[in-house]
PDB file of C-alpha atoms in Angstrom:
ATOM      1  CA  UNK A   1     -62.243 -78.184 -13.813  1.00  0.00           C
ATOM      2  CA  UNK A   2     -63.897 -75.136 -11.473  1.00  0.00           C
ATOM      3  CA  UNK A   3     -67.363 -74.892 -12.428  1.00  0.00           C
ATOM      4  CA  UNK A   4     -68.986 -71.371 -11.481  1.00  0.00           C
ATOM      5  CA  UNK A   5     -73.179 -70.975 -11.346  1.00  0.00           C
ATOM      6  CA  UNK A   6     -74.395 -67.908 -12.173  1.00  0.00           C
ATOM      7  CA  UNK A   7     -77.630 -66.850 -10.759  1.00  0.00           C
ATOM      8  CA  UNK A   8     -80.741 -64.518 -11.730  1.00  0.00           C
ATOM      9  CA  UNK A   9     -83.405 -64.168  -8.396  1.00  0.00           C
ATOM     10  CA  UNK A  10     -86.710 -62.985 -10.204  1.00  0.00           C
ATOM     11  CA  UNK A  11     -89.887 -63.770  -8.616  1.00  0.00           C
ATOM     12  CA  UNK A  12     -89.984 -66.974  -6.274  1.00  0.00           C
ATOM     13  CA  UNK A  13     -87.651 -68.653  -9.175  1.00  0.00           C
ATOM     14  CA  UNK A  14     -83.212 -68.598  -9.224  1.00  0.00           C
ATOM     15  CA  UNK A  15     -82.243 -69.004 -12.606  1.00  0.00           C
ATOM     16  CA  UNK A  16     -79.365 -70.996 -13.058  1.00  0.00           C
ATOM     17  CA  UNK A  17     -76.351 -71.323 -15.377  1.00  0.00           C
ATOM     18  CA  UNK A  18     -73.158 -73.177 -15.444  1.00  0.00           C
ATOM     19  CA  UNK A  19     -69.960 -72.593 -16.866  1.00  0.00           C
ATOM     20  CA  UNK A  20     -66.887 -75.146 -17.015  1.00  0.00           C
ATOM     21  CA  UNK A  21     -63.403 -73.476 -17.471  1.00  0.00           C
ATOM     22  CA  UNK A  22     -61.739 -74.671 -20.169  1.00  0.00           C
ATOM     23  CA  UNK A  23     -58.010 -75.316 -20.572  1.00  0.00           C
ATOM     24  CA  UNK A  24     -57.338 -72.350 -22.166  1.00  0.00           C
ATOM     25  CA  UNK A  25     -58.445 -70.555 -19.100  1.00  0.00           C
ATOM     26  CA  UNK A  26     -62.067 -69.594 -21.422  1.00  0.00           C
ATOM     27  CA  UNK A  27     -65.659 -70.786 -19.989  1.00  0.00           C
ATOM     28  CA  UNK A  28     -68.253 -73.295 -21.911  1.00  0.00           C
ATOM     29  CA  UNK A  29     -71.449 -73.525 -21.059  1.00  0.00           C
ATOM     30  CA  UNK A  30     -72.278 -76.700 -19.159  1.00  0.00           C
ATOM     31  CA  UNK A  31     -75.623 -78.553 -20.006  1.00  0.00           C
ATOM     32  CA  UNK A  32     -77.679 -78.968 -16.578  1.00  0.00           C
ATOM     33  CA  UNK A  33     -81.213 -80.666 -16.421  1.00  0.00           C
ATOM     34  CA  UNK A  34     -82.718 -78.077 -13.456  1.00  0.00           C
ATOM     35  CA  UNK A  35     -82.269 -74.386 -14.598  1.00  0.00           C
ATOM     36  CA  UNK A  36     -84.400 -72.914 -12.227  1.00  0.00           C
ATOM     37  CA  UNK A  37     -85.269 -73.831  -8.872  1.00  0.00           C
ATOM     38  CA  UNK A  38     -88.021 -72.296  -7.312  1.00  0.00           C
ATOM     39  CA  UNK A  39     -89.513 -70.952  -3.750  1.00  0.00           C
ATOM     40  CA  UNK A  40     -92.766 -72.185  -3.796  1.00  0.00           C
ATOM     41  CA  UNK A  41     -94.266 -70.674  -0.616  1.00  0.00           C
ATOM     42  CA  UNK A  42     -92.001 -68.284   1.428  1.00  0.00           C
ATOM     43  CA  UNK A  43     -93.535 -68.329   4.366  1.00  0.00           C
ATOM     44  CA  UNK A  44     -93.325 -71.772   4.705  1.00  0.00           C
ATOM     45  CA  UNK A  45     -90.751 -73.603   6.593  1.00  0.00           C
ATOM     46  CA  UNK A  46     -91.160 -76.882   5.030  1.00  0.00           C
ATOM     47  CA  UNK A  47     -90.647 -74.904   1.577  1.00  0.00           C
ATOM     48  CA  UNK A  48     -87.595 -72.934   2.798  1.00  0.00           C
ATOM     49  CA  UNK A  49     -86.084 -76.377   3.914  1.00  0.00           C
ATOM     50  CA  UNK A  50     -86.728 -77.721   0.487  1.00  0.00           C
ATOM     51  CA  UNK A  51     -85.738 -75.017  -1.668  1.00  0.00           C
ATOM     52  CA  UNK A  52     -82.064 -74.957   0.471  1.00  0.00           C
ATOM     53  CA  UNK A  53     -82.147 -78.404  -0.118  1.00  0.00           C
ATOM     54  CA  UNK A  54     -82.850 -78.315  -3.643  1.00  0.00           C
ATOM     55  CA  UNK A  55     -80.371 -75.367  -3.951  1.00  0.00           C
ATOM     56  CA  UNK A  56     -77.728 -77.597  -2.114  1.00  0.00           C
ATOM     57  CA  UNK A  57     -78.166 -80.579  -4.486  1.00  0.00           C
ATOM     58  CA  UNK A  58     -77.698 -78.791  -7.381  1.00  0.00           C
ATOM     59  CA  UNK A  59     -74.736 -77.759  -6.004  1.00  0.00           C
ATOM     60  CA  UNK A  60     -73.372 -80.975  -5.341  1.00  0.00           C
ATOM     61  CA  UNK A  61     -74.740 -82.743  -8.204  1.00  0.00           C
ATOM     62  CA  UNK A  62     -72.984 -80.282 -10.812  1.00  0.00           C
ATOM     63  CA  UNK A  63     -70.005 -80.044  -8.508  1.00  0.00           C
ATOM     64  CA  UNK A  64     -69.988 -76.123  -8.325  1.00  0.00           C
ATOM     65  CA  UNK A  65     -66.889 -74.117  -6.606  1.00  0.00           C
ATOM     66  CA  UNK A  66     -68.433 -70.758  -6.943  1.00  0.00           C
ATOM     67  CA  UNK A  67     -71.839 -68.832  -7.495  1.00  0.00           C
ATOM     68  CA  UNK A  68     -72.101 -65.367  -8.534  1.00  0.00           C
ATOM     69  CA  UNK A  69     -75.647 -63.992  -7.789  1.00  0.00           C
ATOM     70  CA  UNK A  70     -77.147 -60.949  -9.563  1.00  0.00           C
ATOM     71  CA  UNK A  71     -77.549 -58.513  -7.449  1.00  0.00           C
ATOM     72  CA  UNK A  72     -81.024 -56.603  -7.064  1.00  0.00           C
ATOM     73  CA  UNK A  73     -81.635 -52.918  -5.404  1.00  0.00           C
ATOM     74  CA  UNK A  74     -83.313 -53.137  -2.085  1.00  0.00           C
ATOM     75  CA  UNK A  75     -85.674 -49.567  -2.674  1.00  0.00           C
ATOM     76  CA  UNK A  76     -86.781 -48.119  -5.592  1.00  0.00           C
ATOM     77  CA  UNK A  77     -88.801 -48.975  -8.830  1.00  0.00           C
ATOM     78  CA  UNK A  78     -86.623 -52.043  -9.859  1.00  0.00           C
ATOM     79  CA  UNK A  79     -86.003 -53.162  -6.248  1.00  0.00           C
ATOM     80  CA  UNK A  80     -86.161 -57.079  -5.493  1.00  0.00           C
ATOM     81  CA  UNK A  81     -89.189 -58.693  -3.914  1.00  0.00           C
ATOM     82  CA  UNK A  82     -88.752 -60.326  -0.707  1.00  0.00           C
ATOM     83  CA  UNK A  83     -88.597 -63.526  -1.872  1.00  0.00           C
ATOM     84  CA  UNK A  84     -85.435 -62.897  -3.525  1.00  0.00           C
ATOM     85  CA  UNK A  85     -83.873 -61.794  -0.487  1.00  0.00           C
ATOM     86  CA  UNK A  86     -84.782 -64.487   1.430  1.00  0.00           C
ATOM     87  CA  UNK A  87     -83.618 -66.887  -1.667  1.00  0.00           C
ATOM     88  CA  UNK A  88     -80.376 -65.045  -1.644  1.00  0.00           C
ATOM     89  CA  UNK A  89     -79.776 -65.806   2.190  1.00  0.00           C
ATOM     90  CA  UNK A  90     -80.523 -69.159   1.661  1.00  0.00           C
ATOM     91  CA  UNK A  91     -78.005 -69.108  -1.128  1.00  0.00           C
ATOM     92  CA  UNK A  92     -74.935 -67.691   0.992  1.00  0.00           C
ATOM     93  CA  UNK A  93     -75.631 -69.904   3.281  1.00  0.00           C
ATOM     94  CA  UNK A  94     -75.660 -72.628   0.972  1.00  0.00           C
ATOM     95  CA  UNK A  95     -72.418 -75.020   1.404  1.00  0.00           C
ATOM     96  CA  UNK A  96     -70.459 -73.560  -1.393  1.00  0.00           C
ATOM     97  CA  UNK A  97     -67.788 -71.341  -0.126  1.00  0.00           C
ATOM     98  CA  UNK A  98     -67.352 -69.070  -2.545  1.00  0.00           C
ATOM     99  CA  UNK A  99     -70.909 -67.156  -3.049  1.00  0.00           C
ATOM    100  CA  UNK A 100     -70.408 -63.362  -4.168  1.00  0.00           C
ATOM    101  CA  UNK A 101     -72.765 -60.818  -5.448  1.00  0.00           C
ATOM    102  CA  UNK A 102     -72.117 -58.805  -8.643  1.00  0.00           C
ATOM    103  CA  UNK A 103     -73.795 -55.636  -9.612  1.00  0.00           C
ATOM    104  CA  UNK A 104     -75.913 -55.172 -12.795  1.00  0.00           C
ATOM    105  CA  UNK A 105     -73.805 -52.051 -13.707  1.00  0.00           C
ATOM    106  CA  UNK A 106     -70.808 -54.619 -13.011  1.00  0.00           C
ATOM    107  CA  UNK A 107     -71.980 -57.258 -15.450  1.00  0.00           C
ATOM    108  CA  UNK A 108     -72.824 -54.355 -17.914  1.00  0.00           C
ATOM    109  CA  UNK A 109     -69.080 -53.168 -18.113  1.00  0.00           C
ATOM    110  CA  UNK A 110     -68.151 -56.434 -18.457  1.00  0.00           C
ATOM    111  CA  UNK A 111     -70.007 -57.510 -21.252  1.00  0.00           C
ATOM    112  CA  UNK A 112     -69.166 -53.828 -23.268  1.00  0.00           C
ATOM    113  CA  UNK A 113     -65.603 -54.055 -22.544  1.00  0.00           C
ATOM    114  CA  UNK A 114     -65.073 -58.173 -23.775  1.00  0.00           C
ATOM    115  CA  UNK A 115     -68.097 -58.075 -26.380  1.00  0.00           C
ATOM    116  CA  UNK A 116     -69.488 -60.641 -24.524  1.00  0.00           C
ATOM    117  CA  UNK A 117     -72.125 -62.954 -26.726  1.00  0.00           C
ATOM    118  CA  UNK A 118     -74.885 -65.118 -24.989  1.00  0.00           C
ATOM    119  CA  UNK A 119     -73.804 -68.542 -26.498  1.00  0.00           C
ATOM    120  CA  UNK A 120     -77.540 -69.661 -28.366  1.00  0.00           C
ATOM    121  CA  UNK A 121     -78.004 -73.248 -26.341  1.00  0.00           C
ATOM    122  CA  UNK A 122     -78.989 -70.992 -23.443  1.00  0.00           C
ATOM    123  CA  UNK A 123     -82.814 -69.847 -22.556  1.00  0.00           C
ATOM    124  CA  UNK A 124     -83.570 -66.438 -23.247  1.00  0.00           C
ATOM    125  CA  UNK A 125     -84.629 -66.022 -19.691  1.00  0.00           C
ATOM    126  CA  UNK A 126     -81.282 -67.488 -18.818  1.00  0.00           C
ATOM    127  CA  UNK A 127     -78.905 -64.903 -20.273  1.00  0.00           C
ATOM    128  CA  UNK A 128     -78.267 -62.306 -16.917  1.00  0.00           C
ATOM    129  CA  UNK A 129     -77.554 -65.270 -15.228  1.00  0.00           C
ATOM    130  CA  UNK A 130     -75.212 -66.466 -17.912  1.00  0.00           C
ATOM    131  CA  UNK A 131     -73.802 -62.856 -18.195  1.00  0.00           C
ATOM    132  CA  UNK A 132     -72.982 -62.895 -14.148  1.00  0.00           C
ATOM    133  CA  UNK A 133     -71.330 -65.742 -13.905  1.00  0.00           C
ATOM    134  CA  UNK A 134     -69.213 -64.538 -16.924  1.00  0.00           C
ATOM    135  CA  UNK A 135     -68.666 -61.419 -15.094  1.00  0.00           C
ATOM    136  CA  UNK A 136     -67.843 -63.184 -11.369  1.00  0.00           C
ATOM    137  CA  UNK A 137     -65.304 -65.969 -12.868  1.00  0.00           C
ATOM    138  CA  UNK A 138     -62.726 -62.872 -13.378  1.00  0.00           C
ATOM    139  CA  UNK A 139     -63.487 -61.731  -9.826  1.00  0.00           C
TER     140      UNK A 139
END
C-alpha cells in the first residue's frame, strides 16, 4: 500500500500525518507513535543532524512513498519563521523521492470541492497536515 505523510512546519515542530490508500483507491488514517518531530536548536549542527535523522527514521519506519508539505509565505504577516525553512530543506532532502509542496489556497479548494471531514482520531493541531496530504495524494 503507498503511504503519503502530510506535513504542517509551525514553529521548530513538523506535524505529521499518515494516510494508507485503501483498495478502493480512498485514504485511512494510519496510527503513528511520533506526530511531531521537532528542531530543537537551529543553529546547531548536532541538532540539524538529528532532526534529519529523526525525520529520516520516521520515514523508514512507517514506510512512506510521498510527503506533501504545507506550504508557508516567505514575506508578509503570516510568513514562515526560519526554522521552517530550514526544516523544509532538510525535508526535500530527506531520502523519500517524492517530496512536493502544496499551497494553503490548494488544500482549501480541495477540501470545499470533496467536503473533506478531519476523521476525529486525529489531534486538533494535526488537521492541516491531515488536510495536505489529502490534498497531495491526488497530485
Amino acid at each position: 500500500m503507498r503511504k503519503i505523510c502530510g506535513i504542517e512546519l509551525k514553529g521548530h515542530e513538523a506535524i505529521l500525518t499518515v494516510l494508507e490508500k485503501q483498495n478502493d483507491d480512498s485514504f485511512a488514517v494510519k496510527a503513528i507513535d511520533k506526530k511531531k518531530i521537532a528542531l530543537k536548536d537551529s543553529e546547531n549542527r548536532e541538532c540539524i543532524k538529528e532532526f534529519k535523522k529523526e525525520i529520516n527514521d520516521f520515514f523508514d519506519t512507517n514506510d512512506i512513498s510521498k510527503v506533501c508539505i504545507k506550504k508557508r509565505s516567505k514575506k508578509g504577516d503570516f510568513a514562515g519563521g526560519a526554522d521552517t525553512f530550514k526544516m523544509e530543506a532538510i525535508i526535500q532532502d530527506s531520502d523519500v523521492e517524492d517530496v512536493i509542496l502544496i499551497s494553503p489556497q490548494a488544500i482549501s479548494l480541495y477540501q470545499k470541492k470533496n467536503d473533506a471531514d478531519v476523521p476525529c482520531e486525529l489531534n486538533k493541531y494535526q488537521h492541516d497536515a491531515y488536510l495536505t496530504a489529502l490534498t497531495g495524494a491526488k497530485k
